[in-house]
Coordinates of C-alpha atoms in Angstrom, one line a residue:
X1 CA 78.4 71.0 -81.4
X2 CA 76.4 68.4 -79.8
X3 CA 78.4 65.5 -81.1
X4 CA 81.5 67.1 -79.7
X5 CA 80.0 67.1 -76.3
X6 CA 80.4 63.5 -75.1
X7 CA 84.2 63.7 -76.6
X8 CA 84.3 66.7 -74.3
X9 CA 82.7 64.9 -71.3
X10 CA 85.0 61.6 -71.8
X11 CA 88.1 63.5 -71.9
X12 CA 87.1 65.2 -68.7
X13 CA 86.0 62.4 -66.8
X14 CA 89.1 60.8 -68.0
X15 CA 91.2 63.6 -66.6
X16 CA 89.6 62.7 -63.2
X17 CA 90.0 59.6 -63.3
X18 CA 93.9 59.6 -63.6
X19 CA 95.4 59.2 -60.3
X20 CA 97.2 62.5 -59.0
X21 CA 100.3 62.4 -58.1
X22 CA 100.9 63.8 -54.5
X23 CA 104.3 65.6 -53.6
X24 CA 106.6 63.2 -51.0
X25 CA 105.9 64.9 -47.6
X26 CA 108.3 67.1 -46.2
X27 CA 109.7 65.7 -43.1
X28 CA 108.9 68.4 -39.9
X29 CA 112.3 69.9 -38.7
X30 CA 113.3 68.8 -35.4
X31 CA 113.5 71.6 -32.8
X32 CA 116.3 70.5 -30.3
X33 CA 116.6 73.0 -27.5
X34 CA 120.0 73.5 -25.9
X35 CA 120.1 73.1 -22.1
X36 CA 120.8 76.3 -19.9
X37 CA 123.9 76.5 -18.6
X38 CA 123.7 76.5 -14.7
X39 CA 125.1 80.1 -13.3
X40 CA 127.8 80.0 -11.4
X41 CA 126.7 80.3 -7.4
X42 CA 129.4 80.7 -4.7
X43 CA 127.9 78.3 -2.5
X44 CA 128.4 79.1 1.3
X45 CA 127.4 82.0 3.2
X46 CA 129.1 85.4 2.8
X47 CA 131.5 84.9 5.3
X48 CA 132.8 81.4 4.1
X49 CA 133.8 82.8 0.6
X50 CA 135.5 85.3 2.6
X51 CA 137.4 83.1 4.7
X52 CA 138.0 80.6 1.9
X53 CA 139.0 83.3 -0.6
X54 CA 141.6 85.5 2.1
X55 CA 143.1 81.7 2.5
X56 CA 143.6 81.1 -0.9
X57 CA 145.4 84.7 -0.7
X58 CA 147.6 84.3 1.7
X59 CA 145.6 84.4 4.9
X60 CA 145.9 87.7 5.0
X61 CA 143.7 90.5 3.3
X62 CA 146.0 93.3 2.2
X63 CA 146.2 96.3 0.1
X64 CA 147.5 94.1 -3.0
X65 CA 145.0 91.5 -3.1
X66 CA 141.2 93.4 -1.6
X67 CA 139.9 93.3 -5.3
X68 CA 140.8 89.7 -5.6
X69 CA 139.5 88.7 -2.5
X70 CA 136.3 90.7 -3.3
X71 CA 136.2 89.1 -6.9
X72 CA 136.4 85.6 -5.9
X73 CA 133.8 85.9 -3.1
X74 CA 131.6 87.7 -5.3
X75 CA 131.3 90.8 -2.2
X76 CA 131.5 94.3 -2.1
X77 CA 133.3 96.3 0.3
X78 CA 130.1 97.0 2.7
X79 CA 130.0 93.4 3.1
X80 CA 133.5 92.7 3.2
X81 CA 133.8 95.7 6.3
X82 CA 130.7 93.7 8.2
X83 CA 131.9 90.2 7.6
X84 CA 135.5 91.4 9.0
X85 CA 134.2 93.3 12.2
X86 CA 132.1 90.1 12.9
X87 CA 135.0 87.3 12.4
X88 CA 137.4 90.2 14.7
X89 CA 133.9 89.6 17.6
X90 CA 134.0 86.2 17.0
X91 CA 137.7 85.7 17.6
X92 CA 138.1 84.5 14.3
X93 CA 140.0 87.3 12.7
X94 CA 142.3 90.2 14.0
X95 CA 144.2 93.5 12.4
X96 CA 147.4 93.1 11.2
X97 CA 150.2 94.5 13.0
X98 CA 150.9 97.4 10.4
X99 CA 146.9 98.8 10.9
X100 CA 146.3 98.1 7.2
X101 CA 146.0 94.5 6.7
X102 CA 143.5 91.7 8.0
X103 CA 144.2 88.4 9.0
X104 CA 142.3 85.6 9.1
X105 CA 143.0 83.1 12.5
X106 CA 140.3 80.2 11.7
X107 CA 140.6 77.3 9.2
X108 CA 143.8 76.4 7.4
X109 CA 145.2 79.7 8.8
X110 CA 145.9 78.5 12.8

C-alpha cells in the first residue's frame, strides 16, 4: 500500500495542476427604465379654462354642452357656479336672454 501512495499523490497533484476551466461570464442585464409620462395639466387658472372651453363651445354655456365644458376644463359644477357669478361682477359674462344659458362677453366672444 505504501508503493501506491506516491502514484496516489502524483495523480492528485497532477489534478491540481491542470488549469480549470472557468465558465464565460454572464453579461449583467441592462435595466432601462421608461420615462414617466408627464400628466396632463390644464394650465391657466380655473376661470381661463372656463372661458377658453365656453369659446370653443360656442360662447355660450348651455343645457347641451355643461358636461363638455365641465370636461374640458377639468371643473365641477361648484366651481363652474363661482367662476360664472364672478365673470357676470366682473362684466365679463352675462345670462342669456332665455334664463337658462350663459354667455361669455370677453375674449374672442366681443
Amino acid at each position: 500500500m505504501i508503493r501506491q501512495f506516491p502514484l496516489v499523490a502524483f495523480v492528485a497533484l497532477s489534478a491540481c495542476a491542470y488549469p480549470m476551466m472557468m465558465p464565460a461570464p454572464t453579461p449583467i442585464p441592462t435595466v432601462t427604465v421608461a420615462p414617466q409620462p408627464v400628466p396632463n395639466v390644464n394650465p391657466g387658472s380655473a376661470k381661463d379654462r372656463f372661458i377658453a372651453a365656453v369659446t370653443a363651445n360656442g360662447c355660450e354655456l348651455t343645457t347641451a354642452n355643461t358636461q363638455t365644458v365641465l370636461a374640458s376644463a377639468t371643473l365641477s359644477q361648484q366651481d363652474m357656479a363661482r367662476i360664472m357669478t364672478e365673470l357676470r361682477a366682473e362684466g365679463r359674462g352675462e345670462i342669456g336672454a332665455d334664463g337658462r344659458s350663459f354667455r361669455v362677453t370677453t375674449g374672442a366672444c366681443i
